[in-house]
mmCIF file of C-alpha atoms and ligand atoms in Angstrom:
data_model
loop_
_atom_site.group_PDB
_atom_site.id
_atom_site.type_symbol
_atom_site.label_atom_id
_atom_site.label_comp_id
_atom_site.label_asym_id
_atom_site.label_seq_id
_atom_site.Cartn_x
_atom_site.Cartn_y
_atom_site.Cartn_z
ATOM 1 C CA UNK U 1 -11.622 26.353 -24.962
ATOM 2 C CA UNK U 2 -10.224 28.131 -22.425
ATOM 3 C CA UNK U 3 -6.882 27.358 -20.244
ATOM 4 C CA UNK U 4 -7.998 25.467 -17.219
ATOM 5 C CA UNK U 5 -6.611 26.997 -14.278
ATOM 6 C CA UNK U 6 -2.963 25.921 -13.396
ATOM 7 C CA UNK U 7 -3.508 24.250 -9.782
ATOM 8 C CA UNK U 8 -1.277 23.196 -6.648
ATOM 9 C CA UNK U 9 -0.822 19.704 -7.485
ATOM 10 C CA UNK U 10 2.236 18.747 -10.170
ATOM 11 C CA UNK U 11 -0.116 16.023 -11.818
ATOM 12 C CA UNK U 12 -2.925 17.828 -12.041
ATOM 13 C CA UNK U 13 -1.920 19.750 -14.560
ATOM 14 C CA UNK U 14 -0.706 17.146 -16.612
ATOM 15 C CA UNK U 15 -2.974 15.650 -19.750
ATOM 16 C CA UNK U 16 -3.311 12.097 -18.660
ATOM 17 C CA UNK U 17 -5.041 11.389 -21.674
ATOM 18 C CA UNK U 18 -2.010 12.684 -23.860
ATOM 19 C CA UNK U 19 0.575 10.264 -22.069
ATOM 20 C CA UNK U 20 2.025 6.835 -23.071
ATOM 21 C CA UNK U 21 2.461 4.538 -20.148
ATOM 22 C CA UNK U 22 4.851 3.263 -19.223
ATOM 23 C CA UNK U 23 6.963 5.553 -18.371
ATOM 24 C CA UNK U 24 8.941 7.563 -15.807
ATOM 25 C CA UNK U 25 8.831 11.372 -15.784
ATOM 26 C CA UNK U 26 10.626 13.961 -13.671
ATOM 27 C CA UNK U 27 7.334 15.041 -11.423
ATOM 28 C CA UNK U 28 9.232 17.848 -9.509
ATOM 29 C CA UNK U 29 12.321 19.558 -8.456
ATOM 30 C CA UNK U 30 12.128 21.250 -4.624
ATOM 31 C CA UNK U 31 15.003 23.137 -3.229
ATOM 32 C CA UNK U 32 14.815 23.292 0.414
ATOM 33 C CA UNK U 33 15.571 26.251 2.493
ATOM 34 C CA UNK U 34 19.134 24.849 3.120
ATOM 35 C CA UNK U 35 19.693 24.288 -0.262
ATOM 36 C CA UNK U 36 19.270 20.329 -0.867
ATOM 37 C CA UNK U 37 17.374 19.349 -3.884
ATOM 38 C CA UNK U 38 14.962 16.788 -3.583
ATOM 39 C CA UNK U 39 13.257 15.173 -7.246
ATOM 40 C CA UNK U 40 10.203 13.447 -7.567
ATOM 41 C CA UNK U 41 9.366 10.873 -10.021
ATOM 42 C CA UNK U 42 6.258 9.546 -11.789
ATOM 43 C CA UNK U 43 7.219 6.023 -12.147
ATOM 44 C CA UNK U 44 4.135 4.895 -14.483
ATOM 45 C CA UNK U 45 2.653 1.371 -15.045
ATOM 46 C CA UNK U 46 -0.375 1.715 -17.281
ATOM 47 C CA UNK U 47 -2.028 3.617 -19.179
ATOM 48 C CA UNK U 48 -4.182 6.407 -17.409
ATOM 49 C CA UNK U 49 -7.818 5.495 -17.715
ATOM 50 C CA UNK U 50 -7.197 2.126 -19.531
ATOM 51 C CA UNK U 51 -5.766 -0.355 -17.096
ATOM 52 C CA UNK U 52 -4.829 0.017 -13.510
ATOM 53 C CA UNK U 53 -3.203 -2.441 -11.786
ATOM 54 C CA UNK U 54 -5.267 -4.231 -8.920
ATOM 55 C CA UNK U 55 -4.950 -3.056 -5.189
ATOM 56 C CA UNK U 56 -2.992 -6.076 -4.027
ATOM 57 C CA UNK U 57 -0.282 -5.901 -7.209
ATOM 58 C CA UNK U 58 -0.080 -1.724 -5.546
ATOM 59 C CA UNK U 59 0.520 -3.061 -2.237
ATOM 60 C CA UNK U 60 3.000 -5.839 -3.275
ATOM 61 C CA UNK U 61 4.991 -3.650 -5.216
ATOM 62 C CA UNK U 62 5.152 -1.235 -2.917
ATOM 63 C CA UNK U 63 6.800 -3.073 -0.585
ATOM 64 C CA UNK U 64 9.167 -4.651 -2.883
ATOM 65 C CA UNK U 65 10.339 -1.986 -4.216
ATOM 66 C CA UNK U 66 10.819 -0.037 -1.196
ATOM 67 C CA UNK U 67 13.021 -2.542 0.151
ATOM 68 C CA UNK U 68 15.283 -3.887 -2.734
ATOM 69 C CA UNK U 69 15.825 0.014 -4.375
ATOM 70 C CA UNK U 70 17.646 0.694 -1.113
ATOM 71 C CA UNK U 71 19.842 -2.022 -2.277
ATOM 72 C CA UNK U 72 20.946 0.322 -5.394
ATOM 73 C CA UNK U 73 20.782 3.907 -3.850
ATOM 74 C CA UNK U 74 21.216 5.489 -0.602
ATOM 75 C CA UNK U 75 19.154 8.592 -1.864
ATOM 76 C CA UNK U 76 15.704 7.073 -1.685
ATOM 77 C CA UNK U 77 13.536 9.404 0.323
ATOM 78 C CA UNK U 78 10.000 7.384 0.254
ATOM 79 C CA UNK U 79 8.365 4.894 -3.469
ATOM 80 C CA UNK U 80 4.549 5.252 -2.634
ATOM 81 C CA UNK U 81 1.318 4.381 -4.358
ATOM 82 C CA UNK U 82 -0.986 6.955 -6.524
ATOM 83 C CA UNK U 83 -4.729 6.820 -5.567
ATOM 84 C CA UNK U 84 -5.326 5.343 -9.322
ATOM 85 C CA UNK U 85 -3.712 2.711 -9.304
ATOM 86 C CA UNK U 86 -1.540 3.548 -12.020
ATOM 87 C CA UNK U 87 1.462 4.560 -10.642
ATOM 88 C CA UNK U 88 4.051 5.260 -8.108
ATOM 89 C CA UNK U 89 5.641 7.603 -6.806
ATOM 90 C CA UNK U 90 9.677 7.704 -6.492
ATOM 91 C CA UNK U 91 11.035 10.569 -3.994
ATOM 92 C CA UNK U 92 14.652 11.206 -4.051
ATOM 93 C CA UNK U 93 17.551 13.524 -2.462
ATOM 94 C CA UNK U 94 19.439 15.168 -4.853
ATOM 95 C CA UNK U 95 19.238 15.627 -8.494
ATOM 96 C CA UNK U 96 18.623 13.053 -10.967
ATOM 97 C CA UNK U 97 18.617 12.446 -14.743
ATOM 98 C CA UNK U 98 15.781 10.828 -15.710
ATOM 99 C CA UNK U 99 17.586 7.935 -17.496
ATOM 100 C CA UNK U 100 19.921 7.529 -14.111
ATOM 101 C CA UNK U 101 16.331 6.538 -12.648
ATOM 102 C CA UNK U 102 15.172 4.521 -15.339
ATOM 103 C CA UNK U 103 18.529 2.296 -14.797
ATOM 104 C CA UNK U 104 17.734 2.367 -10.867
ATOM 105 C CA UNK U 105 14.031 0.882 -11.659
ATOM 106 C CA UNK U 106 15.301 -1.492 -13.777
ATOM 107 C CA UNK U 107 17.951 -2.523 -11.571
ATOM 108 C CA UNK U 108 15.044 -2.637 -8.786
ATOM 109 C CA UNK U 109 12.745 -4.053 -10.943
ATOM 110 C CA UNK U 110 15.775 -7.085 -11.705
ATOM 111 C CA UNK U 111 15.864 -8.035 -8.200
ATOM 112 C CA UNK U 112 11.839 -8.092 -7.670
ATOM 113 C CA UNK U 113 11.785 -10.209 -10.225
ATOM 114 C CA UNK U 114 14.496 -12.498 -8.343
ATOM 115 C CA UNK U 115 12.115 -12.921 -5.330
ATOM 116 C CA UNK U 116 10.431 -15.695 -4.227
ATOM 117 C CA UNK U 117 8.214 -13.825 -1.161
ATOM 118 C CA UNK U 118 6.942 -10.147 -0.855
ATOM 119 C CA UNK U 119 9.313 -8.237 1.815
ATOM 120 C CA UNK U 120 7.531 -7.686 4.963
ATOM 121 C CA UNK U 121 4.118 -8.857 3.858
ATOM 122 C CA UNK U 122 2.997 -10.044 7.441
ATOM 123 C CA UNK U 123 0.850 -9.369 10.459
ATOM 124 C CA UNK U 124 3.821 -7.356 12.507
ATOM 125 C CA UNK U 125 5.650 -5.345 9.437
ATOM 126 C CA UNK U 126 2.276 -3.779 7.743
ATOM 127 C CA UNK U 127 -0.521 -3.064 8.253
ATOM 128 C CA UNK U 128 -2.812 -5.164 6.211
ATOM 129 C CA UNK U 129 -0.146 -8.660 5.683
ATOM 130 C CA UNK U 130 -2.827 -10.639 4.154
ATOM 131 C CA UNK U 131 -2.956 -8.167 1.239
ATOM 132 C CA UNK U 132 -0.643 -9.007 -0.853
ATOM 133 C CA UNK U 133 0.177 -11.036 -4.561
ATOM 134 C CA UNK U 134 3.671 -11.963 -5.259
ATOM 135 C CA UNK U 135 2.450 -13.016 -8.471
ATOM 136 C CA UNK U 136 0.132 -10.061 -9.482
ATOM 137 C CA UNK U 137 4.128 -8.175 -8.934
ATOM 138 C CA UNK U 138 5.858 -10.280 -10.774
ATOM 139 C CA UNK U 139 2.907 -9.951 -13.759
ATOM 140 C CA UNK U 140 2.987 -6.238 -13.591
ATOM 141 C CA UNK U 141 6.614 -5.946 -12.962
ATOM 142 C CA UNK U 142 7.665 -7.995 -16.304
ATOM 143 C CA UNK U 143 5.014 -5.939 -17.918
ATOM 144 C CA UNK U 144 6.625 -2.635 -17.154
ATOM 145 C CA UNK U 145 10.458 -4.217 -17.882
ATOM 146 C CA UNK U 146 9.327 -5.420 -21.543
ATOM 147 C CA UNK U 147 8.788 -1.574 -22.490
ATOM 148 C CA UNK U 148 12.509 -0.867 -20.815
ATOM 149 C CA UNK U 149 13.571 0.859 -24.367
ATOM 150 C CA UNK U 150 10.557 3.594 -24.263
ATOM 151 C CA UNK U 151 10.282 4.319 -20.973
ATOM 152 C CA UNK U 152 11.680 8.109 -21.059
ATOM 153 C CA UNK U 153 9.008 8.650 -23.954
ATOM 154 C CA UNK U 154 6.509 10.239 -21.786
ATOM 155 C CA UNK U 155 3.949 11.948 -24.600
ATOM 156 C CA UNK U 156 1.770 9.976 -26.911
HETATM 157 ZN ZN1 ZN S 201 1.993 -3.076 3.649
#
């Protein structure tokens, strides 16, 4: 077989099927023109073509973890949702070790677990405040934390 082309998009050239969710991965490194370093993470809930997590879980943990990771770091850029449902997306300034992010998610992940409402989920702070699960969070979120000790083991 021949190399598939390498193309624009970090994950594209990834194997999804050769990965073991979840996980978090260092996605990419950018070094802007002024010289500041911003790192993005792959901050994986299931398993690529397996499981996904339903849209309302994406939407409730979106906004939960948006708001309480600000709590732990000022160096948050933007935590948003991939397309399949999978995953997230964790942008941050500077440069991180991947197991200095794992202990931010699970510090995160600590204090979604400690709430009793989704942050924001209403009519005036987004855009669709009917959409949401505290629950289906909760479910996914405890799902993630029980595999805290293999999260940096990315590869099957
Ligand atoms: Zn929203």
């Amino acid at each position: 077989m021949t190399e598939p082309r390498k193309m624009n998009v970090e994950s594209f050239n990834l194997d999804h099927t050769a990965v073991a969710a979840p996980f978090i991965r260092l996605a990419d490194r950018k070094e802007l023109p002024h010289g500041d370093v911003l790192t993005k993470f792959d901050v994986r809930f299931t398993q690529p073509n397996v499981a996904h997590l339903e849209m309302d879980a994406v939407h409730s943990i979106e906004h939960s973890f948006a708001e309480c990771v600000r709590d732990h770091s000022a160096q948050v850029i933007d935590f948003g949702p991939m397309g399949c449902q999978t995953g997230f997306y964790l942008i941050m300034s500077g440069d991180h070790a991947p197991e200095d992010i794992r202990d931010l998610v699970l510090a995160t992940m600590a204090q979604m677990l400690e709430l009793t409402e989704v942050p924001a989920a209403n009519e005036v702070q987004c855009g669709w405040g009917a959409h949401h699960s505290l629950d289906a969070m909760r479910a996914a979120v405890e799902e993630f934390t029980a595999h805290a000790d293999e999260l940096l083991a990315v590869m099957r």
